[in-house]
């Protein structure tokens, strides 16, 4: 792991430098630490030094560079934070360091994988010929089925016509017999 991306190490380095060199050089120490973190590859950094610097009255000095998330889940889990203190003659100075590492992936950062691109299928002429042959076979089978159904329908129609003719013949024979019977009955009734 890169030393410049660890918030604990950076805050301790700033505290040690302030104790060694005093409060007169606090701006140089803050800017140097900030540039070291950015050069290490961080997306953003914030250093807050608070205490009796440079005078007898307490103040907060903020050094920041880059992009740093301040709210949301990313700021709680992803941003590295550290607090340390430096004991000076004038009093205690607090150092807060927040670093957003480059390994952190933001929810709005969308990256497309160049390896996963749509590959268009090239159809060879042989494949096209095979597909055409299969379609022709299917069409021929359907046509033969339709012809068989038409032949069956014609046979059924012919059979119906034959049956009708037989019924007509039978009906005409029965009608003739009925006439003969009615004539005989009428003759018998008349003779009585």
XYZ file of N, CA and C in Angstrom:
576
model
N 0.844 -1.183 0.000
C 0.000 0.000 0.000
C 0.889 1.247 0.000
N 0.440 2.242 -0.734
C 1.177 3.506 -0.816
C 1.081 4.257 0.521
N 2.216 4.727 1.022
C 2.250 5.447 2.301
C 1.494 6.766 2.206
N 1.562 7.419 1.054
C 0.917 8.712 0.876
C -0.594 8.638 0.866
N -1.177 7.425 0.775
C -2.629 7.269 0.750
C -3.196 6.832 2.099
N -2.352 6.765 3.139
C -2.820 6.368 4.466
C -3.011 7.624 5.322
N -4.257 7.854 5.738
C -4.585 9.074 6.482
C -3.881 9.118 7.838
N -3.732 7.964 8.499
C -3.062 7.937 9.814
C -1.601 8.377 9.702
N -0.913 7.876 8.702
C 0.508 8.218 8.531
C 0.669 9.707 8.226
N -0.181 10.227 7.348
C -0.082 11.646 6.970
C -0.353 12.550 8.178
N -1.374 12.217 8.975
C -1.673 13.066 10.144
C -0.538 13.016 11.165
N 0.082 11.857 11.345
C 1.214 11.755 12.278
C 2.437 12.508 11.754
N 2.648 12.479 10.413
C 3.768 13.234 9.831
C 3.583 14.735 10.045
N 2.353 15.218 9.864
C 2.081 16.647 10.069
C 2.285 17.016 11.542
N 1.785 16.162 12.442
C 1.943 16.430 13.884
C 3.421 16.460 14.263
N 4.209 15.509 13.765
C 5.653 15.472 14.061
C 6.373 16.694 13.512
N 6.002 17.114 12.304
C 6.648 18.296 11.699
C 6.312 19.560 12.485
N 5.050 19.700 12.923
C 4.662 20.878 13.717
C 5.405 20.900 15.049
N 5.572 19.752 15.690
C 6.289 19.689 16.968
C 7.766 20.014 16.769
N 8.323 19.582 15.660
C 9.749 19.801 15.415
C 10.038 21.240 14.997
N 9.265 21.766 14.010
C 9.578 23.083 13.432
C 8.765 24.223 14.036
N 7.747 23.942 14.822
C 6.946 24.989 15.449
C 5.791 25.421 14.553
N 5.008 26.378 15.081
C 3.797 26.803 14.384
C 4.069 27.814 13.281
N 5.292 28.316 13.172
C 5.609 29.332 12.164
C 5.563 28.759 10.747
N 5.849 27.480 10.600
C 5.911 26.882 9.257
C 4.703 25.995 8.963
N 3.577 26.241 9.613
C 2.429 25.326 9.468
C 1.853 25.318 8.047
N 1.892 26.488 7.332
C 1.348 26.518 5.970
C 2.197 25.664 5.028
N 3.491 25.782 5.138
C 4.387 24.981 4.289
C 4.223 23.494 4.564
N 4.075 23.145 5.858
C 3.895 21.735 6.234
C 2.583 21.202 5.664
N 1.504 21.996 5.762
C 0.195 21.569 5.244
C 0.202 21.390 3.732
N 0.774 22.356 3.005
C 0.816 22.264 1.541
C 1.703 21.115 1.069
N 2.816 20.896 1.771
C 3.726 19.800 1.390
C 3.030 18.451 1.573
N 2.345 18.274 2.706
C 1.635 17.011 2.960
C 0.521 16.808 1.925
N -0.183 17.884 1.586
C -1.273 17.791 0.614
C -0.738 17.387 -0.764
N 0.362 17.986 -1.206
C 0.916 17.640 -2.523
C 1.462 16.214 -2.537
N 2.010 15.743 -1.408
C 2.488 14.354 -1.334
C 1.336 13.361 -1.519
N 0.200 13.661 -0.898
C -0.968 12.770 -1.006
C -1.492 12.747 -2.443
N -1.592 13.904 -3.082
C -2.095 13.968 -4.463
C -1.128 13.259 -5.408
N 0.186 13.431 -5.190
C 1.181 12.757 -6.038
C 1.154 11.243 -5.850
N 0.693 10.787 -4.689
C 0.589 9.341 -4.441
C -0.574 8.725 -5.216
N -1.477 9.572 -5.731
C -2.563 9.046 -6.565
C -3.944 9.191 -5.977
N -4.111 10.028 -4.972
C -5.433 10.217 -4.368
C -6.297 11.090 -5.273
N -7.618 10.868 -5.206
C -8.556 11.699 -5.962
C -8.696 13.061 -5.290
N -8.737 13.053 -3.958
C -8.875 14.310 -3.232
C -8.339 14.190 -1.818
N -7.984 15.332 -1.231
C -7.460 15.352 0.133
C -7.903 16.647 0.817
N -8.122 16.546 2.134
C -8.448 17.720 2.940
C -7.690 17.600 4.264
N -6.964 18.656 4.605
C -6.220 18.702 5.868
C -6.707 19.928 6.632
N -7.166 19.716 7.875
C -7.620 20.827 8.715
C -6.723 20.871 9.954
N -6.052 21.992 10.116
C -5.203 22.207 11.295
C -5.899 23.261 12.150
N -6.214 22.906 13.399
C -6.951 23.837 14.259
C -6.240 23.977 15.606
N -6.141 25.184 16.063
C -5.488 25.481 17.341
C -4.915 26.893 17.320
N -4.005 27.151 18.258
C -3.395 28.484 18.366
C -2.275 28.620 17.337
N -2.704 28.738 16.105
C -1.752 28.913 14.998
C -2.248 30.098 14.205
N -1.538 31.019 13.805
C -0.171 31.388 14.148
C -0.077 32.274 15.384
N -1.230 32.758 15.887
C -1.145 33.708 17.015
C -1.657 33.100 18.301
N -2.079 33.985 19.208
C -2.547 33.537 20.515
C -4.016 33.132 20.480
N -4.695 33.432 19.361
C -6.112 33.098 19.210
C -6.248 31.830 18.364
N -7.163 30.931 18.736
C -7.339 29.662 18.007
C -8.019 29.905 16.665
N -7.593 29.150 15.665
C -8.121 29.256 14.305
C -8.116 27.892 13.640
N -8.935 27.776 12.584
C -8.920 26.567 11.747
C -8.333 26.929 10.388
N -7.358 26.142 9.956
C -6.781 26.320 8.628
C -7.081 25.065 7.813
N -7.642 25.322 6.627
C -8.060 24.191 5.783
C -7.223 24.182 4.505
N -6.602 23.022 4.242
C -5.856 22.805 3.002
C -6.582 21.686 2.243
N -6.965 21.964 1.006
C -7.695 20.924 0.255
C -7.317 20.979 -1.220
N -7.440 19.838 -1.850
C -7.165 19.736 -3.278
C -7.885 18.506 -3.819
N -8.377 18.607 -5.038
C -9.038 17.468 -5.677
C -10.511 17.377 -5.309
N -11.020 16.165 -5.409
C -12.447 15.896 -5.213
C -12.614 15.011 -3.988
N -13.475 15.435 -3.054
C -13.667 14.687 -1.813
C -15.153 14.626 -1.493
N -15.660 13.416 -1.274
C -17.075 13.248 -0.925
C -17.251 13.587 0.552
N -18.283 14.378 0.838
C -18.539 14.809 2.209
C -19.760 14.143 2.824
N -20.639 13.569 2.016
C -21.848 12.956 2.563
C -22.152 11.668 1.805
N -23.001 10.859 2.415
C -23.406 9.603 1.792
C -22.567 8.431 2.253
N -22.890 7.281 1.703
C -22.222 6.037 2.078
C -20.744 6.056 1.692
N -20.435 6.681 0.578
C -19.042 6.743 0.124
C -18.189 7.512 1.130
N -18.719 8.597 1.691
C -17.930 9.390 2.644
C -17.723 8.634 3.956
N -18.678 7.777 4.311
C -18.560 7.026 5.567
C -17.603 5.850 5.407
N -17.796 5.069 4.321
C -17.015 3.839 4.157
C -15.766 4.013 3.297
N -15.824 4.882 2.302
C -14.739 4.954 1.325
C -13.644 5.949 1.645
N -14.014 7.091 2.202
C -13.027 8.138 2.485
C -12.247 7.766 3.749
N -10.915 7.843 3.654
C -10.047 7.515 4.796
C -9.877 8.765 5.658
N -10.170 8.620 6.957
C -10.115 9.772 7.869
C -9.221 9.449 9.059
N -8.552 10.499 9.571
C -7.695 10.323 10.743
C -7.610 11.643 11.515
N -7.496 11.509 12.832
C -7.337 12.677 13.703
C -6.118 12.432 14.590
N -5.257 13.445 14.692
C -4.111 13.349 15.608
C -3.855 14.737 16.214
N -3.004 14.763 17.246
C -2.723 16.040 17.926
C -1.212 16.290 17.968
N -0.881 17.584 17.998
C 0.520 17.999 18.157
C 0.593 18.899 19.394
N 1.547 18.614 20.292
C 1.690 19.396 21.527
C 2.755 20.468 21.305
N 2.290 21.708 21.229
C 3.191 22.846 21.027
C 3.290 23.664 22.326
N 4.187 24.652 22.349
C 4.352 25.503 23.534
C 3.093 26.315 23.799
N 2.432 26.748 22.695
C 1.236 27.580 22.840
C 0.002 26.773 23.206
N 0.035 25.467 22.993
C -1.108 24.612 23.306
C -1.202 23.430 22.348
N -2.296 22.712 22.479
C -2.495 21.522 21.639
C -3.112 21.944 20.311
N -2.598 21.370 19.216
C -3.096 21.631 17.860
C -3.672 20.325 17.316
N -4.900 20.402 16.809
C -5.539 19.212 16.236
C -5.351 19.145 14.725
N -5.143 17.938 14.221
C -4.953 17.732 12.779
C -5.959 16.685 12.311
N -6.821 17.075 11.365
C -7.775 16.141 10.752
C -7.394 15.959 9.292
N -7.266 14.711 8.867
C -6.899 14.402 7.480
C -7.975 13.501 6.886
N -8.469 13.874 5.702
C -9.424 13.049 4.945
C -8.846 12.828 3.556
N -8.764 11.560 3.145
C -8.200 11.214 1.835
C -9.201 10.340 1.085
N -9.439 10.705 -0.173
C -10.280 9.879 -1.041
C -9.349 9.145 -2.009
N -9.142 7.828 -1.795
C -8.171 7.095 -2.612
C -8.669 6.862 -4.045
N -7.717 6.599 -4.926
C -8.067 6.385 -6.336
C -8.727 5.024 -6.558
N -8.587 4.119 -5.599
C -9.209 2.793 -5.734
C -10.705 2.832 -5.462
N -11.182 3.937 -4.907
C -12.601 4.075 -4.577
C -13.411 4.304 -5.852
N -14.461 3.496 -6.024
C -15.309 3.620 -7.216
C -16.606 4.300 -6.821
N -16.875 5.428 -7.448
C -18.073 6.208 -7.142
C -19.289 5.616 -7.853
N -20.485 5.796 -7.286
C -21.684 5.232 -7.918
C -22.008 5.856 -9.271
N -21.602 7.102 -9.494
C -21.898 7.742 -10.774
C -20.802 7.513 -11.815
N -19.787 6.728 -11.466
C -18.695 6.432 -12.389
C -19.040 5.165 -13.164
N -19.331 5.324 -14.441
C -19.711 4.185 -15.281
C -18.589 3.938 -16.277
N -18.090 2.717 -16.274
C -17.013 2.352 -17.197
C -17.479 1.200 -18.072
N -17.265 1.339 -19.358
C -17.626 0.283 -20.296
C -16.412 -0.598 -20.532
N -16.650 -1.892 -20.562
C -15.578 -2.835 -20.799
C -15.374 -2.969 -22.303
N -14.200 -2.575 -22.827
C -14.014 -2.636 -24.285
C -13.967 -4.067 -24.817
N -13.635 -5.026 -23.959
C -13.566 -6.416 -24.414
C -14.945 -6.985 -24.691
N -15.944 -6.479 -23.966
C -17.297 -7.000 -24.116
C -18.091 -6.120 -25.076
N -17.835 -6.285 -26.348
C -18.588 -5.556 -27.360
C -19.409 -6.555 -28.144
N -20.470 -6.040 -28.739
C -21.331 -6.928 -29.512
C -20.579 -7.423 -30.730
N -20.603 -8.729 -30.891
C -19.962 -9.338 -32.044
C -21.054 -9.721 -33.026
N -20.959 -9.148 -34.199
C -21.963 -9.451 -35.209
C -21.618 -10.784 -35.857
N -22.653 -11.593 -36.038
C -22.467 -12.906 -36.631
C -22.427 -12.766 -38.143
N -21.382 -13.285 -38.721
C -21.291 -13.260 -40.169
C -21.877 -14.560 -40.701
N -22.778 -14.425 -41.662
C -23.415 -15.601 -42.248
C -22.683 -15.934 -43.536
N -22.200 -17.154 -43.602
C -21.491 -17.595 -44.796
C -22.503 -18.007 -45.854
N -22.041 -18.043 -47.100
C -22.936 -18.398 -48.207
C -23.399 -19.851 -48.088
N -22.553 -20.721 -47.519
C -22.945 -22.125 -47.333
C -24.104 -22.226 -46.344
N -24.033 -21.446 -45.289
C -25.105 -21.456 -44.298
C -26.411 -20.982 -44.916
N -26.324 -19.976 -45.777
C -27.520 -19.452 -46.438
C -28.133 -20.526 -47.327
N -27.289 -21.256 -48.057
C -27.788 -22.327 -48.937
C -28.495 -23.405 -48.121
N -27.920 -23.768 -46.979
C -28.542 -24.791 -46.124
C -29.902 -24.327 -45.619
N -29.983 -23.076 -45.225
C -31.248 -22.533 -44.722
C -32.295 -22.530 -45.828
N -31.898 -22.148 -47.047
C -32.835 -22.129 -48.179
C -33.337 -23.533 -48.477
N -32.440 -24.524 -48.451
C -32.848 -25.913 -48.704
C -33.848 -26.389 -47.653
N -33.606 -26.060 -46.402
C -34.536 -26.462 -45.339
C -35.908 -25.831 -45.546
N -35.920 -24.565 -45.922
C -37.194 -23.872 -46.157
C -37.931 -24.509 -47.328
N -37.203 -24.855 -48.404
C -37.836 -25.496 -49.567
C -38.452 -26.834 -49.184
N -37.755 -27.616 -48.358
C -38.297 -28.911 -47.915
C -39.599 -28.706 -47.147
N -39.603 -27.738 -46.269
C -40.807 -27.473 -45.467
C -41.960 -27.048 -46.364
N -41.681 -26.203 -47.354
C -42.730 -25.734 -48.271
C -43.295 -26.898 -49.070
N -42.428 -27.792 -49.569
C -42.885 -28.953 -50.347
C -43.768 -29.852 -49.487
N -43.387 -30.074 -48.239
C -44.200 -30.906 -47.340
C -45.572 -30.281 -47.116
N -45.615 -28.981 -46.905
C -46.902 -28.302 -46.681
C -47.794 -28.396 -47.913
N -47.202 -28.218 -49.099
C -47.983 -28.294 -50.340
C -48.558 -29.689 -50.521
N -47.746 -30.719 -50.251
C -48.245 -32.095 -50.405
C -49.374 -32.381 -49.411
N -49.269 -31.841 -48.197
C -50.344 -32.027 -47.212
C -51.633 -31.363 -47.685
N -51.511 -30.163 -48.238
C -52.694 -29.441 -48.725
C -53.340 -30.202 -49.874
N -52.532 -30.752 -50.802
C -53.080 -31.517 -51.933
C -53.806 -32.761 -51.442
N -53.228 -33.436 -50.446
C -53.888 -34.628 -49.893
C -55.233 -34.256 -49.295
N -55.269 -33.144 -48.574
C -56.535 -32.699 -47.977
C -57.556 -32.362 -49.054
N -57.106 -31.725 -50.152
C -58.023 -31.392 -51.246
C -58.575 -32.662 -51.885
N -57.703 -33.657 -52.105
C -58.155 -34.929 -52.691
C -59.165 -35.607 -51.769
N -58.873 -35.595 -50.472
C -59.807 -36.194 -49.512
C -61.141 -35.461 -49.534
N -61.088 -34.143 -49.616
C -62.320 -33.347 -49.665
C -63.120 -33.653 -50.926
N -62.433 -33.806 -52.075
C -63.125 -34.133 -53.329
C -63.784 -35.508 -53.235
N -63.060 -36.473 -52.641
C -63.633 -37.816 -52.483
C -64.862 -37.772 -51.584
N -64.788 -36.993 -50.536
C -65.927 -36.878 -49.615
C -67.113 -36.249 -50.334
N -66.856 -35.226 -51.145
C -67.933 -34.573 -51.893
C -68.563 -35.565 -52.871
N -67.719 -36.349 -53.558
C -68.238 -37.354 -54.502
C -69.076 -38.400 -53.769
N -68.599 -38.826 -52.603
C -69.354 -39.814 -51.828
C -70.697 -39.235 -51.392
N -70.708 -37.974 -51.009
C -71.964 -37.337 -50.606
C -72.943 -37.290 -51.775
N -72.413 -36.956 -52.962
C -73.280 -36.897 -54.139
C -73.838 -38.279 -54.466
N -73.007 -39.311 -54.359
C -73.473 -40.683 -54.612
C -74.565 -41.069 -53.625
N -74.353 -40.719 -52.359
C -75.339 -41.048 -51.329
C -76.643 -40.301 -51.603
N -76.541 -39.041 -52.027
C -77.743 -38.263 -52.353
C -78.505 -38.912 -53.500
N -77.761 -39.335 -54.511
C -78.412 -39.965 -55.661
C -79.104 -41.258 -55.241
N -78.447 -42.022 -54.383
C -79.063 -43.267 -53.908
C -80.332 -42.968 -53.126
N -80.273 -41.950 -52.269
C -81.471 -41.582 -51.512
C -82.591 -41.118 -52.438
N -82.186 -40.340 -53.452
C -83.205 -39.878 -54.399
C -83.843 -41.059 -55.121
N -83.021 -42.006 -55.535
C -83.545 -43.203 -56.219
C -84.434 -43.979 -55.267
N -83.952 -44.163 -54.035
C -84.747 -44.897 -53.042
C -86.041 -44.159 -52.740
N -85.923 -42.838 -52.627
C -87.119 -42.040 -52.353
C -88.124 -42.158 -53.496
N -87.625 -42.118 -54.724
C -88.550 -42.213 -55.865
C -89.188 -43.601 -55.918
N -88.428 -44.651 -55.583
C -88.993 -46.008 -55.562
C -90.048 -46.122 -54.481
N -89.746 -45.570 -53.305
C -90.701 -45.627 -52.200
C -91.946 -44.833 -52.546
N -91.721 -43.696 -53.201
C -92.869 -42.873 -53.584
C -93.764 -43.635 -54.554
N -93.161 -44.340 -55.512
C -93.944 -45.131 -56.471
C -94.696 -46.247 -55.761
N -94.008 -46.911 -54.829
C -94.655 -48.002 -54.091
C -95.805 -47.470 -53.250
N -95.580 -46.305 -52.623
C -96.637 -45.689 -51.815
C -97.842 -45.337 -52.675
N -97.576 -44.858 -53.888
C -98.674 -44.538 -54.794
C -99.458 -45.791 -55.140
N -98.694 -46.865 -55.413
C -99.356 -48.122 -55.762
C -100.191 -48.609 -54.589
N -99.617 -48.504 -53.377
C -100.341 -48.966 -52.198
C -101.581 -48.119 -51.959
N -101.426 -46.827 -52.104
C -102.584 -45.963 -51.901
C -103.655 -46.233 -52.950
N -103.230 -46.526 -54.175
C -104.201 -46.850 -55.219
C -104.923 -48.140 -54.868
N -104.161 -49.127 -54.404
C -104.765 -50.412 -54.049
C -105.732 -50.227 -52.897
N -105.339 -49.410 -51.897
C -106.198 -49.191 -50.744
C -107.461 -48.463 -51.168
N -107.284 -47.480 -52.012
C -108.462 -46.754 -52.467
C -109.373 -47.655 -53.287
N -108.785 -48.521 -54.065
C -109.599 -49.456 -54.846
C -110.330 -50.412 -53.914
N -109.661 -50.894 -52.911
C -110.283 -51.816 -51.962
C -111.387 -51.100 -51.214
N -111.110 -49.884 -50.790
C -112.115 -49.123 -50.049
C -113.332 -48.825 -50.936
N -113.087 -48.570 -52.161
C -114.170 -48.266 -53.082
C -114.999 -49.515 -53.377
N -114.388 -50.632 -53.431
C -115.094 -51.863 -53.735
C -115.894 -52.348 -52.549
N -115.614 -51.998 -51.421
C -116.346 -52.441 -50.247
C -117.627 -51.762 -50.237
